[in-house]
mmCIF file of C-alpha atoms in Angstrom:
data_model
loop_
_atom_site.group_PDB
_atom_site.id
_atom_site.type_symbol
_atom_site.label_atom_id
_atom_site.label_comp_id
_atom_site.label_asym_id
_atom_site.label_seq_id
_atom_site.Cartn_x
_atom_site.Cartn_y
_atom_site.Cartn_z
ATOM 1 C CA MET A 1117 25.765 -8.052 23.157
ATOM 2 C CA ASN A 1118 24.549 -6.651 19.928
ATOM 3 C CA GLU A 1119 26.082 -3.124 19.641
ATOM 4 C CA HIS A 1120 24.616 -2.313 16.229
ATOM 5 C CA PRO A 1121 22.223 0.562 16.218
ATOM 6 C CA ARG A 1122 18.498 -0.117 15.816
ATOM 7 C CA LEU A 1123 17.496 -0.028 12.099
ATOM 8 C CA THR A 1124 14.715 2.529 12.855
ATOM 9 C CA SER A 1125 17.201 4.817 14.496
ATOM 10 C CA LEU A 1126 19.125 5.197 11.227
ATOM 11 C CA ALA A 1127 16.142 6.647 9.331
ATOM 12 C CA HIS A 1128 14.215 9.842 9.765
ATOM 13 C CA GLY A 1129 10.995 8.083 8.554
ATOM 14 C CA GLY A 1130 9.953 4.576 7.856
ATOM 15 C CA GLY A 1131 7.903 2.383 5.522
ATOM 16 C CA CYS A 1132 5.381 3.964 3.286
ATOM 17 C CA GLY A 1133 5.208 6.891 5.737
ATOM 18 C CA CYS A 1134 8.360 8.152 3.830
ATOM 19 C CA LYS A 1135 6.279 8.903 0.804
ATOM 20 C CA LEU A 1136 6.040 12.586 -0.316
ATOM 21 C CA ALA A 1137 2.691 14.114 0.649
ATOM 22 C CA PRO A 1138 0.033 13.827 -2.099
ATOM 23 C CA SER A 1139 -0.059 17.372 -2.628
ATOM 24 C CA VAL A 1140 3.768 17.651 -3.086
ATOM 25 C CA LEU A 1141 3.510 14.731 -5.496
ATOM 26 C CA ARG A 1142 0.696 16.366 -7.717
ATOM 27 C CA GLU A 1143 2.821 19.533 -7.716
ATOM 28 C CA LEU A 1144 5.911 17.704 -8.991
ATOM 29 C CA LEU A 1145 3.972 15.849 -11.661
ATOM 30 C CA ALA A 1146 2.062 18.766 -12.934
ATOM 31 C CA GLY A 1147 2.771 19.767 -16.468
ATOM 32 C CA GLN A 1148 4.350 16.280 -17.378
ATOM 33 C CA PRO A 1149 3.680 15.352 -20.981
ATOM 34 C CA VAL A 1150 0.606 13.232 -21.435
ATOM 35 C CA ALA A 1151 1.405 9.727 -22.448
ATOM 36 C CA GLN A 1152 -1.171 9.458 -25.137
ATOM 37 C CA ALA A 1153 1.795 9.675 -27.761
ATOM 38 C CA PHE A 1154 2.251 6.039 -26.821
ATOM 39 C CA PRO A 1155 -1.103 4.361 -27.418
ATOM 40 C CA GLN A 1156 0.062 0.995 -26.061
ATOM 41 C CA LEU A 1157 0.786 2.522 -22.669
ATOM 42 C CA LEU A 1158 -2.630 1.656 -21.036
ATOM 43 C CA VAL A 1159 -1.726 3.174 -17.598
ATOM 44 C CA GLY A 1160 0.901 5.850 -17.013
ATOM 45 C CA THR A 1161 0.669 8.794 -14.439
ATOM 46 C CA GLU A 1162 -2.710 10.099 -15.329
ATOM 47 C CA THR A 1163 -4.741 8.534 -12.554
ATOM 48 C CA SER A 1164 -2.141 7.936 -9.842
ATOM 49 C CA ASP A 1165 -2.480 4.130 -10.412
ATOM 50 C CA ASP A 1166 -0.230 1.590 -8.793
ATOM 51 C CA ALA A 1167 1.886 0.508 -11.812
ATOM 52 C CA ALA A 1168 2.535 1.438 -15.391
ATOM 53 C CA VAL A 1169 0.985 -1.026 -17.890
ATOM 54 C CA TYR A 1170 2.017 -1.541 -21.563
ATOM 55 C CA GLN A 1171 0.113 -3.576 -23.941
ATOM 56 C CA ILE A 1172 2.277 -6.103 -26.001
ATOM 57 C CA ASP A 1173 -0.565 -7.624 -28.074
ATOM 58 C CA ASP A 1174 -4.305 -8.457 -27.922
ATOM 59 C CA ASN A 1175 -3.705 -10.896 -24.999
ATOM 60 C CA THR A 1176 -0.644 -9.635 -22.985
ATOM 61 C CA CYS A 1177 0.150 -6.538 -20.996
ATOM 62 C CA VAL A 1178 3.386 -5.831 -19.181
ATOM 63 C CA ILE A 1179 3.260 -4.307 -15.710
ATOM 64 C CA ALA A 1180 6.147 -2.425 -14.252
ATOM 65 C CA THR A 1181 6.533 -0.803 -10.804
ATOM 66 C CA THR A 1182 9.058 0.148 -8.217
ATOM 67 C CA ASP A 1183 8.747 0.750 -4.601
ATOM 68 C CA PHE A 1184 11.282 1.256 -1.760
ATOM 69 C CA PHE A 1185 11.637 2.878 1.546
ATOM 70 C CA MET A 1186 13.422 3.162 4.858
ATOM 71 C CA PRO A 1187 12.955 0.747 7.840
ATOM 72 C CA MET A 1188 9.820 0.745 9.989
ATOM 73 C CA VAL A 1189 11.066 -2.266 12.060
ATOM 74 C CA ASP A 1190 14.334 -3.162 13.686
ATOM 75 C CA ASP A 1191 14.630 -6.791 12.430
ATOM 76 C CA PRO A 1192 16.546 -6.633 9.254
ATOM 77 C CA ARG A 1193 14.969 -9.780 7.782
ATOM 78 C CA ASP A 1194 11.462 -8.481 8.657
ATOM 79 C CA PHE A 1195 12.423 -5.082 6.866
ATOM 80 C CA GLY A 1196 13.297 -7.017 3.748
ATOM 81 C CA ARG A 1197 10.290 -9.097 3.748
ATOM 82 C CA ILE A 1198 7.816 -6.107 4.240
ATOM 83 C CA ALA A 1199 9.498 -4.074 1.671
ATOM 84 C CA ALA A 1200 9.348 -6.778 -0.959
ATOM 85 C CA THR A 1201 5.726 -7.647 -0.212
ATOM 86 C CA ASN A 1202 4.798 -3.976 -0.548
ATOM 87 C CA ALA A 1203 6.558 -3.562 -3.956
ATOM 88 C CA ILE A 1204 5.031 -6.840 -5.379
ATOM 89 C CA SER A 1205 1.703 -5.620 -4.214
ATOM 90 C CA ASP A 1206 1.523 -3.048 -7.021
ATOM 91 C CA VAL A 1207 1.459 -5.685 -9.673
ATOM 92 C CA TYR A 1208 -1.268 -7.721 -7.758
ATOM 93 C CA ALA A 1209 -3.220 -4.470 -7.431
ATOM 94 C CA MET A 1210 -3.361 -4.156 -11.362
ATOM 95 C CA GLY A 1211 -4.733 -7.701 -11.570
ATOM 96 C CA GLY A 1212 -1.399 -9.043 -12.736
ATOM 97 C CA ARG A 1213 1.134 -11.839 -11.767
ATOM 98 C CA PRO A 1214 4.674 -10.859 -11.037
ATOM 99 C CA ILE A 1215 7.417 -12.573 -13.077
ATOM 100 C CA MET A 1216 10.689 -11.063 -11.707
ATOM 101 C CA ALA A 1217 12.066 -8.448 -9.509
ATOM 102 C CA LEU A 1218 15.274 -6.255 -9.304
ATOM 103 C CA ALA A 1219 16.520 -5.134 -5.970
ATOM 104 C CA VAL A 1220 17.040 -1.442 -5.125
ATOM 105 C CA LEU A 1221 19.455 -1.047 -2.201
ATOM 106 C CA GLY A 1222 20.978 2.052 -0.549
ATOM 107 C CA MET A 1223 22.812 1.327 2.703
ATOM 108 C CA PRO A 1224 25.041 3.501 5.160
ATOM 109 C CA ILE A 1225 27.910 1.008 4.931
ATOM 110 C CA ASP A 1226 29.829 2.883 7.729
ATOM 111 C CA LYS A 1227 27.079 2.225 10.122
ATOM 112 C CA MET A 1228 25.704 -1.281 9.210
ATOM 113 C CA PRO A 1229 27.692 -4.468 9.205
ATOM 114 C CA PRO A 1230 27.550 -6.629 6.075
ATOM 115 C CA GLU A 1231 25.578 -9.398 7.862
ATOM 116 C CA GLN A 1232 22.795 -7.056 8.668
ATOM 117 C CA ILE A 1233 22.537 -5.864 5.038
ATOM 118 C CA ARG A 1234 22.477 -9.551 3.877
ATOM 119 C CA GLU A 1235 19.672 -10.223 6.268
ATOM 120 C CA ILE A 1236 17.555 -7.461 4.532
ATOM 121 C CA LEU A 1237 18.362 -8.924 1.032
ATOM 122 C CA GLU A 1238 17.539 -12.464 2.319
ATOM 123 C CA GLY A 1239 14.199 -11.278 3.632
ATOM 124 C CA GLY A 1240 13.296 -9.707 0.259
ATOM 125 C CA ARG A 1241 14.404 -12.936 -1.516
ATOM 126 C CA GLU A 1242 12.236 -14.870 0.887
ATOM 127 C CA LYS A 1243 9.143 -13.173 -0.175
ATOM 128 C CA CYS A 1244 9.874 -13.153 -3.807
ATOM 129 C CA LEU A 1245 10.165 -16.966 -3.661
ATOM 130 C CA GLU A 1246 6.878 -17.074 -1.965
ATOM 131 C CA ALA A 1247 5.492 -15.113 -4.928
ATOM 132 C CA GLY A 1248 7.041 -17.385 -7.229
ATOM 133 C CA ILE A 1249 9.633 -14.877 -8.781
ATOM 134 C CA PRO A 1250 13.373 -14.496 -8.845
ATOM 135 C CA VAL A 1251 15.369 -11.486 -7.785
ATOM 136 C CA ALA A 1252 17.182 -11.354 -11.028
ATOM 137 C CA GLY A 1253 19.464 -8.346 -10.307
ATOM 138 C CA GLY A 1254 19.330 -4.881 -8.986
ATOM 139 C CA HIS A 1255 21.440 -1.792 -8.176
ATOM 140 C CA SER A 1256 23.071 -0.594 -4.854
ATOM 141 C CA ILE A 1257 24.571 2.583 -3.478
ATOM 142 C CA ASP A 1258 26.118 3.876 -0.342
ATOM 143 C CA ALA A 1259 23.495 6.153 1.207
ATOM 144 C CA PRO A 1260 23.138 8.052 4.373
ATOM 145 C CA GLU A 1261 20.128 6.166 5.499
ATOM 146 C CA PRO A 1262 18.946 2.518 4.834
ATOM 147 C CA ILE A 1263 16.676 2.152 1.865
ATOM 148 C CA TYR A 1264 15.541 -1.144 0.307
ATOM 149 C CA GLY A 1265 12.806 -2.136 -2.199
ATOM 150 C CA LEU A 1266 12.131 -3.809 -5.503
ATOM 151 C CA ALA A 1267 11.387 -2.961 -9.087
ATOM 152 C CA VAL A 1268 8.858 -5.544 -10.284
ATOM 153 C CA ILE A 1269 7.768 -6.859 -13.559
ATOM 154 C CA GLY A 1270 4.447 -8.608 -14.178
ATOM 155 C CA LEU A 1271 2.088 -9.813 -16.751
ATOM 156 C CA CYS A 1272 -1.772 -9.827 -17.161
ATOM 157 C CA HIS A 1273 -4.275 -10.564 -19.861
ATOM 158 C CA ALA A 1274 -5.601 -7.312 -21.306
ATOM 159 C CA SER A 1275 -9.240 -8.239 -20.254
ATOM 160 C CA GLU A 1276 -8.071 -8.767 -16.671
ATOM 161 C CA LEU A 1277 -6.275 -5.405 -16.140
ATOM 162 C CA ARG A 1278 -7.871 -3.593 -13.240
ATOM 163 C CA ARG A 1279 -7.307 0.219 -12.950
ATOM 164 C CA ASN A 1280 -7.996 2.341 -9.927
ATOM 165 C CA ALA A 1281 -10.167 4.537 -12.047
ATOM 166 C CA ASP A 1282 -12.903 2.208 -13.177
ATOM 167 C CA ALA A 1283 -15.304 2.166 -10.145
ATOM 168 C CA ARG A 1284 -19.079 2.339 -10.951
ATOM 169 C CA SER A 1285 -21.801 4.313 -9.198
ATOM 170 C CA GLY A 1286 -23.603 1.817 -6.787
ATOM 171 C CA ASP A 1287 -20.517 -0.273 -6.253
ATOM 172 C CA ALA A 1288 -19.565 -1.663 -2.780
ATOM 173 C CA LEU A 1289 -16.286 -1.005 -1.331
ATOM 174 C CA ILE A 1290 -14.232 -3.813 0.234
ATOM 175 C CA LEU A 1291 -10.887 -3.615 2.054
ATOM 176 C CA THR A 1292 -8.835 -6.811 2.595
ATOM 177 C CA LYS A 1293 -6.459 -5.858 5.482
ATOM 178 C CA GLY A 1294 -6.750 -3.960 8.769
ATOM 179 C CA LEU A 1295 -5.542 -0.372 9.099
ATOM 180 C CA GLY A 1296 -3.062 0.767 11.655
ATOM 181 C CA VAL A 1297 0.345 -0.096 10.400
ATOM 182 C CA GLY A 1298 1.667 3.515 10.608
ATOM 183 C CA ILE A 1299 0.322 3.900 14.171
ATOM 184 C CA TYR A 1300 2.175 0.693 15.115
ATOM 185 C CA SER A 1301 5.308 1.841 13.456
ATOM 186 C CA ALA A 1302 5.120 5.088 15.460
ATOM 187 C CA ALA A 1303 4.748 3.007 18.648
ATOM 188 C CA ILE A 1304 7.773 0.970 17.597
ATOM 189 C CA LYS A 1305 9.934 3.997 17.130
ATOM 190 C CA LYS A 1306 9.228 5.002 20.726
ATOM 191 C CA GLY A 1307 9.637 1.524 22.179
ATOM 192 C CA ALA A 1308 5.986 1.383 23.177
ATOM 193 C CA LEU A 1309 4.830 -1.692 21.145
ATOM 194 C CA ASP A 1310 5.250 -5.217 22.636
ATOM 195 C CA ALA A 1311 6.336 -8.273 20.857
ATOM 196 C CA ASP A 1312 2.878 -9.477 20.155
ATOM 197 C CA GLY A 1313 1.994 -6.082 18.535
ATOM 198 C CA ILE A 1314 5.057 -6.147 16.412
ATOM 199 C CA ALA A 1315 4.332 -9.753 15.328
ATOM 200 C CA GLU A 1316 0.818 -8.720 14.387
ATOM 201 C CA MET A 1317 2.070 -5.864 12.290
ATOM 202 C CA VAL A 1318 4.690 -7.887 10.529
ATOM 203 C CA ALA A 1319 2.307 -10.654 9.821
ATOM 204 C CA SER A 1320 -0.193 -8.155 8.093
ATOM 205 C CA ALA A 1321 2.595 -6.367 6.234
ATOM 206 C CA THR A 1322 4.184 -9.609 4.927
ATOM 207 C CA THR A 1323 0.800 -10.955 3.665
ATOM 208 C CA LEU A 1324 1.054 -10.967 -0.094
ATOM 209 C CA ASN A 1325 -1.856 -9.505 -1.891
ATOM 210 C CA LYS A 1326 -1.879 -12.489 -4.315
ATOM 211 C CA ILE A 1327 -5.722 -12.483 -4.274
ATOM 212 C CA GLY A 1328 -5.489 -9.623 -6.590
ATOM 213 C CA PRO A 1329 -5.274 -11.587 -9.959
ATOM 214 C CA GLU A 1330 -8.112 -13.818 -8.814
ATOM 215 C CA MET A 1331 -10.352 -10.788 -8.133
ATOM 216 C CA ALA A 1332 -9.348 -9.508 -11.444
ATOM 217 C CA LYS A 1333 -10.816 -12.433 -13.188
ATOM 218 C CA ARG A 1334 -14.263 -11.563 -11.886
ATOM 219 C CA ALA A 1335 -16.159 -9.251 -14.259
ATOM 220 C CA ASP A 1336 -18.056 -7.898 -11.116
ATOM 221 C CA VAL A 1337 -14.841 -6.586 -9.631
ATOM 222 C CA HIS A 1338 -14.561 -3.224 -11.458
ATOM 223 C CA ALA A 1339 -11.668 -1.429 -9.770
ATOM 224 C CA ILE A 1340 -8.708 -2.296 -7.546
ATOM 225 C CA THR A 1341 -5.939 -0.328 -5.789
ATOM 226 C CA ASP A 1342 -3.752 -1.003 -2.789
ATOM 227 C CA VAL A 1343 -3.777 1.185 0.349
ATOM 228 C CA THR A 1344 -0.281 2.386 1.289
ATOM 229 C CA GLY A 1345 1.379 5.595 2.271
ATOM 230 C CA PHE A 1346 -1.593 8.062 1.660
ATOM 231 C CA GLY A 1347 -3.965 6.080 3.846
ATOM 232 C CA ILE A 1348 -7.459 4.707 3.184
ATOM 233 C CA LEU A 1349 -8.602 8.230 2.531
ATOM 234 C CA GLY A 1350 -5.748 9.218 0.159
ATOM 235 C CA HIS A 1351 -5.909 6.020 -1.965
ATOM 236 C CA GLY A 1352 -9.770 6.261 -1.830
ATOM 237 C CA LEU A 1353 -9.484 9.723 -3.216
ATOM 238 C CA GLU A 1354 -7.428 8.475 -6.119
ATOM 239 C CA LEU A 1355 -10.115 6.037 -6.960
ATOM 240 C CA ALA A 1356 -12.781 8.663 -6.620
ATOM 241 C CA ARG A 1357 -10.941 11.175 -8.755
ATOM 242 C CA GLY A 1358 -10.303 8.659 -11.362
ATOM 243 C CA ALA A 1359 -13.997 7.538 -11.676
ATOM 244 C CA GLY A 1360 -15.430 11.082 -11.134
ATOM 245 C CA LEU A 1361 -17.568 9.599 -8.331
ATOM 246 C CA ARG A 1362 -17.858 9.991 -4.635
ATOM 247 C CA LEU A 1363 -17.062 7.337 -1.924
ATOM 248 C CA ARG A 1364 -19.029 6.937 1.204
ATOM 249 C CA LEU A 1365 -16.995 5.246 3.817
ATOM 250 C CA ASP A 1366 -18.455 3.869 7.126
ATOM 251 C CA GLN A 1367 -15.697 4.555 9.682
ATOM 252 C CA ALA A 1368 -17.326 2.028 12.127
ATOM 253 C CA ALA A 1369 -16.856 -0.774 9.565
ATOM 254 C CA LEU A 1370 -13.187 -0.242 8.770
ATOM 255 C CA PRO A 1371 -11.030 -3.153 9.863
ATOM 256 C CA LEU A 1372 -8.261 -2.311 12.358
ATOM 257 C CA LEU A 1373 -5.199 -3.997 13.770
ATOM 258 C CA THR A 1374 -5.925 -5.033 17.321
ATOM 259 C CA ARG A 1375 -4.454 -1.999 19.051
ATOM 260 C CA ALA A 1376 -4.717 0.601 16.367
ATOM 261 C CA ALA A 1377 -7.545 2.574 18.090
ATOM 262 C CA GLU A 1378 -6.022 2.450 21.445
ATOM 263 C CA LEU A 1379 -2.561 3.607 20.279
ATOM 264 C CA ALA A 1380 -4.005 6.288 17.995
ATOM 265 C CA GLU A 1381 -5.937 7.606 21.053
ATOM 266 C CA ALA A 1382 -2.778 7.639 23.155
ATOM 267 C CA GLY A 1383 -1.170 9.846 20.540
ATOM 268 C CA PHE A 1384 1.031 7.389 18.494
ATOM 269 C CA VAL A 1385 0.554 8.977 15.026
ATOM 270 C CA THR A 1386 3.051 9.535 12.274
ATOM 271 C CA GLY A 1387 4.085 12.886 10.717
ATOM 272 C CA ALA A 1388 2.824 11.407 7.373
ATOM 273 C CA SER A 1389 -0.649 11.018 8.839
ATOM 274 C CA LYS A 1390 -0.746 14.792 9.356
ATOM 275 C CA ARG A 1391 0.784 15.641 5.976
ATOM 276 C CA ASN A 1392 -1.729 13.405 4.349
ATOM 277 C CA TRP A 1393 -4.696 15.317 5.995
ATOM 278 C CA ALA A 1394 -3.109 18.636 5.110
ATOM 279 C CA ALA A 1395 -2.820 17.681 1.472
ATOM 280 C CA TYR A 1396 -6.339 16.312 0.892
ATOM 281 C CA GLY A 1397 -8.509 17.246 3.795
ATOM 282 C CA ASP A 1398 -10.577 19.709 1.744
ATOM 283 C CA GLU A 1399 -11.782 16.871 -0.452
ATOM 284 C CA VAL A 1400 -13.241 14.958 2.452
ATOM 285 C CA THR A 1401 -16.352 15.397 4.579
ATOM 286 C CA LEU A 1402 -16.118 14.118 8.072
ATOM 287 C CA PRO A 1403 -18.699 13.775 10.906
ATOM 288 C CA GLU A 1404 -18.650 17.093 12.921
ATOM 289 C CA ASP A 1405 -17.999 15.080 16.222
ATOM 290 C CA LEU A 1406 -15.229 12.867 14.965
ATOM 291 C CA PRO A 1407 -12.343 12.901 17.376
ATOM 292 C CA GLU A 1408 -8.932 13.819 15.908
ATOM 293 C CA TRP A 1409 -7.497 10.303 16.826
ATOM 294 C CA ARG A 1410 -10.154 8.712 14.793
ATOM 295 C CA ARG A 1411 -9.347 10.842 11.847
ATOM 296 C CA HIS A 1412 -5.675 9.659 12.186
ATOM 297 C CA LEU A 1413 -6.942 6.161 11.598
ATOM 298 C CA LEU A 1414 -8.178 7.425 8.236
ATOM 299 C CA THR A 1415 -4.951 9.039 7.183
ATOM 300 C CA ASP A 1416 -2.624 6.622 8.754
ATOM 301 C CA PRO A 1417 0.090 5.507 6.173
ATOM 302 C CA GLN A 1418 -0.116 1.814 5.483
ATOM 303 C CA THR A 1419 2.972 -0.042 4.564
ATOM 304 C CA SER A 1420 2.024 -3.080 2.486
ATOM 305 C CA GLY A 1421 -1.562 -2.518 3.236
ATOM 306 C CA GLY A 1422 -4.622 -4.267 1.709
ATOM 307 C CA LEU A 1423 -6.399 -4.133 -1.458
ATOM 308 C CA LEU A 1424 -9.302 -1.708 -1.928
ATOM 309 C CA LEU A 1425 -11.937 -3.231 -4.221
ATOM 310 C CA SER A 1426 -14.878 -1.561 -5.986
ATOM 311 C CA VAL A 1427 -17.357 -4.347 -6.749
ATOM 312 C CA ALA A 1428 -20.915 -4.880 -8.023
ATOM 313 C CA PRO A 1429 -23.001 -4.693 -4.845
ATOM 314 C CA GLU A 1430 -24.901 -7.939 -5.445
ATOM 315 C CA ALA A 1431 -21.475 -9.828 -5.375
ATOM 316 C CA ALA A 1432 -19.977 -8.120 -2.300
ATOM 317 C CA ASP A 1433 -20.949 -10.761 0.269
ATOM 318 C CA GLU A 1434 -19.757 -13.759 -1.876
ATOM 319 C CA ILE A 1435 -16.380 -11.646 -2.570
ATOM 320 C CA VAL A 1436 -15.802 -11.097 1.202
ATOM 321 C CA ALA A 1437 -16.354 -14.847 1.751
ATOM 322 C CA GLN A 1438 -13.868 -15.613 -0.939
ATOM 323 C CA LEU A 1439 -11.298 -13.248 0.636
ATOM 324 C CA HIS A 1440 -11.810 -14.818 4.125
ATOM 325 C CA ALA A 1441 -11.238 -18.277 2.538
ATOM 326 C CA ALA A 1442 -8.067 -16.960 0.954
ATOM 327 C CA GLY A 1443 -6.602 -16.195 4.329
ATOM 328 C CA LEU A 1444 -7.731 -12.530 4.614
ATOM 329 C CA PRO A 1445 -9.950 -12.667 7.762
ATOM 330 C CA LEU A 1446 -10.208 -8.835 8.223
ATOM 331 C CA ALA A 1447 -11.596 -8.351 4.650
ATOM 332 C CA THR A 1448 -14.759 -6.158 5.212
ATOM 333 C CA ARG A 1449 -17.328 -4.181 3.276
ATOM 334 C CA ILE A 1450 -16.488 -0.628 4.230
ATOM 335 C CA GLY A 1451 -18.715 1.580 2.071
ATOM 336 C CA THR A 1452 -20.218 2.386 -1.185
ATOM 337 C CA VAL A 1453 -19.575 4.434 -4.524
ATOM 338 C CA GLU A 1454 -21.999 7.137 -5.394
ATOM 339 C CA ALA A 1455 -22.695 9.685 -7.976
ATOM 340 C CA GLY A 1456 -21.588 13.150 -7.014
ATOM 341 C CA PRO A 1457 -18.475 15.396 -6.973
ATOM 342 C CA ALA A 1458 -15.287 13.443 -6.661
ATOM 343 C CA GLY A 1459 -14.320 13.084 -3.060
ATOM 344 C CA ILE A 1460 -15.157 11.109 0.117
ATOM 345 C CA THR A 1461 -17.847 11.431 2.726
ATOM 346 C CA VAL A 1462 -17.184 9.620 6.026
ATOM 347 C CA ILE A 1463 -20.127 8.568 8.099
#
């Protein structure tokens, strides 16, 4: 009989739901020096983008990012796989290709056996191998709650760099994965998600966003970001603020995990979903009759979620077909980019 505690019982939060609320993060970063003193730093903290980008020469940019969190599943190997997939995604979201990773590990060694921690590391290594990169080192500490993730380095051609701030008025918006990971994780915490539901969530969260660099080769793909802990609204707002434009999202078009709506209506939501809305709700216009549970689908924190693409409207159908052919069957056109004050209107 396995007497080890459930991984999710060792953490107060899980996955990208552990992220600080967007309003708290903006407050902490307020007043930080502007990076323009370093002209080769093409992307810093200015637009809340997915990774930092430093230009080496006319052709080559280095992409650097780190991402780590506490477990939102109980299987240690799955935790490692999800955390690694999520961290690598930041490089893909910039249009880059990862070249190596460093492990970030904090474990309560008095509560977890070594074999369980090894499984976490092995899960991360497995996804790095799938991405074609080594785990070249890392750092570990004894911590009160289990934490795992990666620092990832990637490369891209300067012409293929895709920021989250370069959307254009008239663009179509495409989302590549279904929403509902946070809702599923809330159900897991309460023992209310069956094996099929867990498998669906893990399959989504361990699907590498490796289509990002292919999208970045297309001139008709103007902006890319990945949707993680701030939900589709939060990361959509980052795109809107960066471009100084307004997004119009069709809630009926949003792709969802199979049971996401059912579980949200039953009350399985995360604390992060509520914090997200409190942080940015004044920048979002919702239909007056929208039920609260449907709003939670919009603020649900995604762990290792999909890419949000802003593309030329005439190319949208072709791009959706390309995404489907690449193994992303839920990729869907979800809205448009319009002139107007930065923010989001949900219809």
